[in-house]
Tab-separated table of C-alpha atoms in Angstrom:
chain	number	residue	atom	x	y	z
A	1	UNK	CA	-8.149	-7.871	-21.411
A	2	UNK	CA	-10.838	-10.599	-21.117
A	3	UNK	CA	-14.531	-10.434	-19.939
A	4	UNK	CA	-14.458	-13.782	-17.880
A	5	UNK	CA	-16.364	-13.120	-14.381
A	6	UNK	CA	-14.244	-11.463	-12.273
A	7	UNK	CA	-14.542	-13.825	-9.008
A	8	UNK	CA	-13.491	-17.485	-11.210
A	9	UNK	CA	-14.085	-20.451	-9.274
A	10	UNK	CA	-10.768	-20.811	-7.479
A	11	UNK	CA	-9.617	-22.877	-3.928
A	12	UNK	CA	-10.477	-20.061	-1.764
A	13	UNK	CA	-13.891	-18.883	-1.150
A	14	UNK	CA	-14.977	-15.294	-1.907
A	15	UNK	CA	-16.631	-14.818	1.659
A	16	UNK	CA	-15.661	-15.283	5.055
A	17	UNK	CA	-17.476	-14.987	8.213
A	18	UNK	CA	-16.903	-12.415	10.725
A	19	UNK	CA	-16.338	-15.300	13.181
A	20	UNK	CA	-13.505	-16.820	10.893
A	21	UNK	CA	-12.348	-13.289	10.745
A	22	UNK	CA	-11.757	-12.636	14.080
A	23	UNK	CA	-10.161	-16.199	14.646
A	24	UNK	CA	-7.487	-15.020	11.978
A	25	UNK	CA	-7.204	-11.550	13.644
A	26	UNK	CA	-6.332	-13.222	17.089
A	27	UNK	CA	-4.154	-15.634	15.212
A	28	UNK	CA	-1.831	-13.020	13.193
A	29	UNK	CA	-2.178	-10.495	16.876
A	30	UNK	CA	-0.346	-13.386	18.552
A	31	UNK	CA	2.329	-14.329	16.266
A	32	UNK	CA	2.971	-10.297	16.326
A	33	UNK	CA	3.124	-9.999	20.368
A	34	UNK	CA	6.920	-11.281	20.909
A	35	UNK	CA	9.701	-9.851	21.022
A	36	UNK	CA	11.939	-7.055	22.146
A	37	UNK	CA	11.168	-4.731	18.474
A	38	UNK	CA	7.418	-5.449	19.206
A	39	UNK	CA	6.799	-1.372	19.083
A	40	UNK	CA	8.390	-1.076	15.588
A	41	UNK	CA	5.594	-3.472	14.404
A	42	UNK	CA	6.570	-5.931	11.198
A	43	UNK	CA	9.521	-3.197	11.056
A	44	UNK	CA	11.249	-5.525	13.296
A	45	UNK	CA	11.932	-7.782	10.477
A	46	UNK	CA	13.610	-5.733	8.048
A	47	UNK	CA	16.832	-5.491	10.516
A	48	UNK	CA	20.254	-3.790	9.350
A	49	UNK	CA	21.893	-6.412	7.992
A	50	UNK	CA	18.728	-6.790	5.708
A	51	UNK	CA	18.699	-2.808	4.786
A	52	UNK	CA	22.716	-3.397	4.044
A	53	UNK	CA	21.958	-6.640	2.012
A	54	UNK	CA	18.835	-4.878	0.255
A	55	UNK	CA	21.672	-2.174	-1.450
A	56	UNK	CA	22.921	-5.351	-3.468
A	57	UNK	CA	19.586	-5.299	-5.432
A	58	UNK	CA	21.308	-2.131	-7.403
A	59	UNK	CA	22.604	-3.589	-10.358
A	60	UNK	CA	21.733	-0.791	-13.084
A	61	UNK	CA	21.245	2.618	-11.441
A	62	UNK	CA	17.971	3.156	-12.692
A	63	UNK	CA	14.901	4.661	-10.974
A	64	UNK	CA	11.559	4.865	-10.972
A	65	UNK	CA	8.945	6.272	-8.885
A	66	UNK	CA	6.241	4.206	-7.835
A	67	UNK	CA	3.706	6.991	-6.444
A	68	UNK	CA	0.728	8.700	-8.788
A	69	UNK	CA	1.162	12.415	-9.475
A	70	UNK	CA	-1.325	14.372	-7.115
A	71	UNK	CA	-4.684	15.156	-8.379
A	72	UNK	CA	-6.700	18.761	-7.685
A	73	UNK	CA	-9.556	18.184	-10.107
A	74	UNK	CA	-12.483	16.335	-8.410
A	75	UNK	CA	-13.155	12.675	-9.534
A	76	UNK	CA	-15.390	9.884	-8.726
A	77	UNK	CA	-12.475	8.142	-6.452
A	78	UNK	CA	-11.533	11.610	-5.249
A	79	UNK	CA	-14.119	13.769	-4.414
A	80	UNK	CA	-11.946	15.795	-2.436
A	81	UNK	CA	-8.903	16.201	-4.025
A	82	UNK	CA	-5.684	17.959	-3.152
A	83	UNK	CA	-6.195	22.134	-3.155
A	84	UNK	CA	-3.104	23.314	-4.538
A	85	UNK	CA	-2.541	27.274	-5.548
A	86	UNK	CA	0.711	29.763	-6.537
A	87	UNK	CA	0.795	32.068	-3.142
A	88	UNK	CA	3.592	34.023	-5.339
A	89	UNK	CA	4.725	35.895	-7.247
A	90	UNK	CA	1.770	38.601	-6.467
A	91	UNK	CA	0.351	40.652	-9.288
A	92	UNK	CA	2.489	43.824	-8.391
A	93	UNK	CA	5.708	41.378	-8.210
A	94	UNK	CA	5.008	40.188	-11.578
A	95	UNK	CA	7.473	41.957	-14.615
A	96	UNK	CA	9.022	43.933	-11.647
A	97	UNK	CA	13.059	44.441	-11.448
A	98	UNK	CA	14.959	42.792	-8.813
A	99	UNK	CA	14.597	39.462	-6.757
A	100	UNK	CA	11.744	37.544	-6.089
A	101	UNK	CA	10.152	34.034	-5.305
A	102	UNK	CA	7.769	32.025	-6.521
A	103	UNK	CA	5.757	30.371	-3.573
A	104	UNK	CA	3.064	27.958	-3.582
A	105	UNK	CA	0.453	26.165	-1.152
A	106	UNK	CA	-0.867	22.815	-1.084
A	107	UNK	CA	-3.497	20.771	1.396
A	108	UNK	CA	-4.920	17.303	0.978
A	109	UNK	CA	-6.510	14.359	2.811
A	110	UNK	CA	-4.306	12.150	3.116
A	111	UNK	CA	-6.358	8.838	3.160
A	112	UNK	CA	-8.252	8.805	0.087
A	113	UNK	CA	-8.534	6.426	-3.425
A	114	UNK	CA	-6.826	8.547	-5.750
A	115	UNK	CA	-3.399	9.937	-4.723
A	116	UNK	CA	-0.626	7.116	-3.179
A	117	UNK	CA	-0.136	7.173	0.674
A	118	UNK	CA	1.389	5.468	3.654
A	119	UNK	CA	-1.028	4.225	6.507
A	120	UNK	CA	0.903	4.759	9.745
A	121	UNK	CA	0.296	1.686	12.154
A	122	UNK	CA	-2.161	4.258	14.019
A	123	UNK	CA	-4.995	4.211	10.942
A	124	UNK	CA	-6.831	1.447	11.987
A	125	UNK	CA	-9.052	1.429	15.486
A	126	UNK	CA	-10.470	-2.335	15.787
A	127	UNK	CA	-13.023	-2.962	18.758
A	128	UNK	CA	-12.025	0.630	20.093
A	129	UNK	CA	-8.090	-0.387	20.069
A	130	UNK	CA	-5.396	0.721	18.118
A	131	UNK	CA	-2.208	-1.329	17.498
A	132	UNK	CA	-0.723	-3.317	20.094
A	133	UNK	CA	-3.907	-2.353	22.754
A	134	UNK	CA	-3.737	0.834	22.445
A	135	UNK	CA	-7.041	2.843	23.554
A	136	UNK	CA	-8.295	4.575	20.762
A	137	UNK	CA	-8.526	7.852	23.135
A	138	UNK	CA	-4.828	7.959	23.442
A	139	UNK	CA	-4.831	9.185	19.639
A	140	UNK	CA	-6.584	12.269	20.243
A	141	UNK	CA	-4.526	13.117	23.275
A	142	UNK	CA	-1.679	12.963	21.602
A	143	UNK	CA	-0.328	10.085	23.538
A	144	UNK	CA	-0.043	7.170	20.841
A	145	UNK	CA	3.151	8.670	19.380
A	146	UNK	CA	5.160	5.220	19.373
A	147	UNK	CA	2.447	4.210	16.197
A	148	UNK	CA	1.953	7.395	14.593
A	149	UNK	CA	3.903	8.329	11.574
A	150	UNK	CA	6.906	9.541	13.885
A	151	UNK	CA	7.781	5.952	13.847
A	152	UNK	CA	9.084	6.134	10.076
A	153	UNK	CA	10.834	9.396	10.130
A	154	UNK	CA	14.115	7.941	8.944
A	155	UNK	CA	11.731	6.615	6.073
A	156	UNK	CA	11.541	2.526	5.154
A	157	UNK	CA	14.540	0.789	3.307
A	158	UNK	CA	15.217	-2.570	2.007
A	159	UNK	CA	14.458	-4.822	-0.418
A	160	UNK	CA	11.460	-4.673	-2.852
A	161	UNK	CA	9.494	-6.721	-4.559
A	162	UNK	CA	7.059	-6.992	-7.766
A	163	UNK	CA	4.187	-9.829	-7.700
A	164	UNK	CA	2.362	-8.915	-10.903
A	165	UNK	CA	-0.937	-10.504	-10.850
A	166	UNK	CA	-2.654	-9.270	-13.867
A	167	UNK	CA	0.532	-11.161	-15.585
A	168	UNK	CA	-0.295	-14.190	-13.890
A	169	UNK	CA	-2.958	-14.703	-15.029
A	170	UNK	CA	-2.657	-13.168	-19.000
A	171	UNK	CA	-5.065	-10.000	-17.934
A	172	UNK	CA	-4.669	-6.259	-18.375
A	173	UNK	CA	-6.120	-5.750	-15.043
A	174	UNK	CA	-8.105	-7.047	-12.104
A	175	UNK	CA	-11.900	-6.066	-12.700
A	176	UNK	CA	-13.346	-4.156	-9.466
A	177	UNK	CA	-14.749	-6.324	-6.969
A	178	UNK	CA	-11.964	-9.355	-7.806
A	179	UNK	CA	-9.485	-10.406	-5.297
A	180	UNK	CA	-5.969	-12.376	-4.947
A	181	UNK	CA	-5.626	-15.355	-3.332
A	182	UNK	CA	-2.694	-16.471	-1.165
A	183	UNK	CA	-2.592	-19.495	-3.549
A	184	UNK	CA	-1.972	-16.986	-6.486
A	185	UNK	CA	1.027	-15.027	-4.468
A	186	UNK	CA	2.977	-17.654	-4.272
A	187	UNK	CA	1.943	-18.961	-8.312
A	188	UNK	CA	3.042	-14.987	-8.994
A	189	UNK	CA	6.451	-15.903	-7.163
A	190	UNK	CA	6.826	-19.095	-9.329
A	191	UNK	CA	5.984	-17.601	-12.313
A	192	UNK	CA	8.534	-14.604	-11.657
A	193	UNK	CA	11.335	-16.608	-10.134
A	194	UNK	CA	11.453	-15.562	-6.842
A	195	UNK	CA	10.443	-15.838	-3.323
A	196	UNK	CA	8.999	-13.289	-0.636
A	197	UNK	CA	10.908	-13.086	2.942
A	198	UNK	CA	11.746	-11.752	5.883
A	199	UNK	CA	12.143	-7.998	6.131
A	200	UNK	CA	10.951	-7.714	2.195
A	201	UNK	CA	8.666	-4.621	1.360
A	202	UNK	CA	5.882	-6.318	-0.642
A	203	UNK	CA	4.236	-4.881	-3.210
A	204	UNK	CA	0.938	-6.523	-5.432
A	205	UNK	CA	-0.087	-4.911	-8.528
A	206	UNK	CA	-3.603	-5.577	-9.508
A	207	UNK	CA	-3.491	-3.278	-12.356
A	208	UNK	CA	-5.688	-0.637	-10.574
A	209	UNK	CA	-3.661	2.486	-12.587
A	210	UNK	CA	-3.902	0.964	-16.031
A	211	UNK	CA	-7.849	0.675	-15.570
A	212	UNK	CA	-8.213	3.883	-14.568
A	213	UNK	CA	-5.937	5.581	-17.016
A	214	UNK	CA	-7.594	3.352	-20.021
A	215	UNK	CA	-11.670	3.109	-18.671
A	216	UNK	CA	-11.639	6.384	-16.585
A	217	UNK	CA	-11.833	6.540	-13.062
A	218	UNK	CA	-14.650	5.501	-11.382
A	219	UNK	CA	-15.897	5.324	-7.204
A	220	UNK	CA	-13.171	3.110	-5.935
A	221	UNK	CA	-14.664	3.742	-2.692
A	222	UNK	CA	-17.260	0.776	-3.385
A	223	UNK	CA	-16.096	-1.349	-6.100
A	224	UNK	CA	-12.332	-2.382	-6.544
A	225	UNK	CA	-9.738	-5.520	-6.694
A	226	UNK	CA	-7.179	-6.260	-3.510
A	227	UNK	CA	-5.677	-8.735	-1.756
A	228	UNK	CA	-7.983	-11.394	-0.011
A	229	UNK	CA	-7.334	-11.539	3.757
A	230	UNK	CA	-6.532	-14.615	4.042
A	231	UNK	CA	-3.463	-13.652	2.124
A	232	UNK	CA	-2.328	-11.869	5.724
A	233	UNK	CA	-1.171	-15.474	6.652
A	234	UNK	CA	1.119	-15.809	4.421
A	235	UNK	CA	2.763	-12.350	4.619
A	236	UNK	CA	2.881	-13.306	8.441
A	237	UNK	CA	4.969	-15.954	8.034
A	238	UNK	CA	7.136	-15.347	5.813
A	239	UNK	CA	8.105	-12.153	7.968
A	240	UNK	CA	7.121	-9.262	5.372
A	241	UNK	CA	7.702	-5.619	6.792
A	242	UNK	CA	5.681	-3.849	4.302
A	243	UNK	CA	2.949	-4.396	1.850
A	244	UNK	CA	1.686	-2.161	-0.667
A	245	UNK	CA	-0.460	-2.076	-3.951
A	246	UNK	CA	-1.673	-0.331	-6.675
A	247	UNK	CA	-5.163	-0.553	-5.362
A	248	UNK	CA	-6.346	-0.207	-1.703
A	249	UNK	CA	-4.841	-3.265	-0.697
A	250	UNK	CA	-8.580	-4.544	0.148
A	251	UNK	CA	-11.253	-5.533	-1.981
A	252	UNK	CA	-14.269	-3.704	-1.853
A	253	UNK	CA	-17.060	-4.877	-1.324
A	254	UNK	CA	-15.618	-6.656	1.735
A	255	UNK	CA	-15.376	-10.333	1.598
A	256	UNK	CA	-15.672	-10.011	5.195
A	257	UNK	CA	-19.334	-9.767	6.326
A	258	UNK	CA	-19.899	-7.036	8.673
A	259	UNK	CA	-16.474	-6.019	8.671
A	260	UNK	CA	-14.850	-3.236	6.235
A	261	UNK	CA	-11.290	-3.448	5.202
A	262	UNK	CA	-9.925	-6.678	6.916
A	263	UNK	CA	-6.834	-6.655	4.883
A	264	UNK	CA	-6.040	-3.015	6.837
A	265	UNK	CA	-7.305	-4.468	10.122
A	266	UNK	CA	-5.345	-7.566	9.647
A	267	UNK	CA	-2.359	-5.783	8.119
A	268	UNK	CA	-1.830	-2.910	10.598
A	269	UNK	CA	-3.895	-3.657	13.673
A	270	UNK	CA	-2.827	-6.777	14.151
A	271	UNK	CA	0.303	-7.084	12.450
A	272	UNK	CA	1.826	-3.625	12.569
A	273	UNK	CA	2.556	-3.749	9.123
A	274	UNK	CA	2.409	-0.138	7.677
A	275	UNK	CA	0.041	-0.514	4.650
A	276	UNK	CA	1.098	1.803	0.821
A	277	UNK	CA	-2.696	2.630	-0.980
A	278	UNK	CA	-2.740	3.382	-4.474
A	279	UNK	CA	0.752	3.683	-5.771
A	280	UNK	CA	1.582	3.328	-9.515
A	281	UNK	CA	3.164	0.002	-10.558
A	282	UNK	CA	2.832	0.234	-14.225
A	283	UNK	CA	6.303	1.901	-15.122
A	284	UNK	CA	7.821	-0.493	-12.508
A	285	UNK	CA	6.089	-3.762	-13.712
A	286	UNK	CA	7.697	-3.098	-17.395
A	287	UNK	CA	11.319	-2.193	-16.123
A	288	UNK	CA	10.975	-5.203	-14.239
A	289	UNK	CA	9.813	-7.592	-17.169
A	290	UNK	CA	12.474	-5.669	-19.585
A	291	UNK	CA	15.133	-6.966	-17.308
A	292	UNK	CA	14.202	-10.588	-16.377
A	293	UNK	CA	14.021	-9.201	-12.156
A	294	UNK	CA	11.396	-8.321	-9.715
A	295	UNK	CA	13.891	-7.353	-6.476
A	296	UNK	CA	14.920	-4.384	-6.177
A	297	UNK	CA	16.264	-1.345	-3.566
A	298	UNK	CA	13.165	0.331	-2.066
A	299	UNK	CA	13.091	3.296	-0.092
A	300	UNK	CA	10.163	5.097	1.141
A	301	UNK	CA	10.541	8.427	2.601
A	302	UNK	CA	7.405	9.962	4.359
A	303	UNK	CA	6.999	13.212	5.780
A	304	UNK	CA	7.864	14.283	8.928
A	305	UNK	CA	4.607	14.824	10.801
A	306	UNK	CA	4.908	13.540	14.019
A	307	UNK	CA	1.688	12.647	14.959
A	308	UNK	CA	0.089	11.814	11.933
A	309	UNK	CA	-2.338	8.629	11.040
A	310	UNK	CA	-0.236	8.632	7.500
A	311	UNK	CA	1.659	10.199	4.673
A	312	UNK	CA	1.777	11.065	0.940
A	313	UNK	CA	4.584	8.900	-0.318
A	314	UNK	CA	6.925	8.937	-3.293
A	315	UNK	CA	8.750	5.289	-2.975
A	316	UNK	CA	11.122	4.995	-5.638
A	317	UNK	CA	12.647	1.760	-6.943
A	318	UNK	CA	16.498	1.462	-7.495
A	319	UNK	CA	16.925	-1.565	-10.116
């Protein structure tokens, strides 16, 4: 790990202006508007024949999960964690003869910075609107279920893949604050051999875990690495149905003034591209570098709560 500044001098600038912003917005919320699978969102790339061709990816059987275990102990990234408790066996059950269960109970917020989730294309409201127009009122009255996380209940499947930037560029980790550039997406795919496309799920580790398990976690909420939002351009055109990170996806602070989280309001407002926060790359990032590959099988199975603005996730990798 290095100490250079965090933001090096690189083509794109840190900053962009709200008006540059919303030019981009209306930009990517056009190139989204066509087509018959406009209601599935950037779904509508990753087609059958691209789930069936994704299976190919398996080559040796082997696994790994790419979600964080859940947290109940209160941290500065979580100050509300999950609230998890054994509901059974009951202190008269205990040492008796005869059948019984243990049962247990568990509640948590689903959008936080601590435990990995999927963002259901409902999670963003942008100038009152949801995706594709929809009135932000329509949420409450239960009447935006074409977005909410019903539209995932047979869970995401296709083809995965790695862009490790801390490798890139010879790091242990992105400092908080730091951001990737489109420019350094495609270096990443260089570098690694490979090239993002239609119907891929994409995932960008900025080495978000490896900080925290090494320095301690600290209020992610205000200071972290993610993906620059000029990045969405790219992702648009080259058809990606998915993105995901180990971070937030966004930078914080926002390189956006006056607007928080542009990558999500680009990403899932505009695109309808369902957005994975905070997953755990590390174990997949080695597997991938022990075996020369950074494609794999994906699939993402969220729970089935119809009308919900997103999910705990478990995505697991199939190398």
């Amino acid at each position: 790990m290095t100490d250079e500044d965090p933001t090096p001098d690189r083509a794109v600038s840190p900053f962009m202006t709200e008006a540059d912003f919303r030019s981009l917005h209306a930009e990517l919320r056009r190139r989204a508007s066509g087509g018959a699978e406009h209601r599935r969102g950037a779904l509508a790339h990753l087609t059958p024949a691209r789930v069936a061709a994704a299976a190919a990816e398996v080559r040796d059987g082997r696994t790994v999960s790419l979600a964080a275990p859940i947290e109940t102990q209160p941290g500065p990234d979580d100050p509300q964690p999950a609230v998890y408790r054994l509901t059974a066996p009951t202190a008269p059950e205990t040492g008796t003869p005869g059948v019984h269960f243990a049962l247990d109970r568990f509640a948590m917020n689903v959008h936080g910075d601590a435990h990995s989730h999927l963002d259901a294309l409902c999670h963003v409201v942008f100038d009152g609107e949801l995706h594709g127009g929809v009135p932000e009122s329509r949420l409450a009255a239960g009447a935006a279920r074409g977005i909410t996380l019903d539209l995932v209940r047979d869970g995401i499947v296709g083809s995965g893949v790695l862009l490790d930037v801390p490798r890139l560029r010879g790091v242990s980790w992105l400092e908080p604050g730091d951001f990737v550039t489109a420019e350094e997406l495609t270096a990443a795919e260089e570098a690694q051999g490979l090239r993002i496309g239609p119907g891929d799920l994409l995932l960008v580790r900025v080495g978000h875990r490896r900080r925290r398990r090494e320095r301690g976690a600290w209020d992610a909420a205000h200071s972290r690495a993610g993906l620059h939002p000029a990045c969405m351009r790219l992702l648009a055109e080259r058809e990606v149905a998915v993105l995901g990170s180990d971070g937030n996806n966004d930078a914080a602070p926002s390189p956006v003034a006056g607007v928080p989280f542009p990558v999500h309001v680009l990403a899932l407002h505009a695109l309808g591209m369902h957005l994975m926060d905070y997953l755990d790359l590390d174990e997949l990032a080695r597997a991938c570098a022990e075996l020369g590959r950074w494609r794999f099988l994906c699939a993402v199975a969220p729970l089935r709560l119809p009308g919900a603005t997103g999910s705990p996730v478990n995505p697991i990798a199939v190398l």
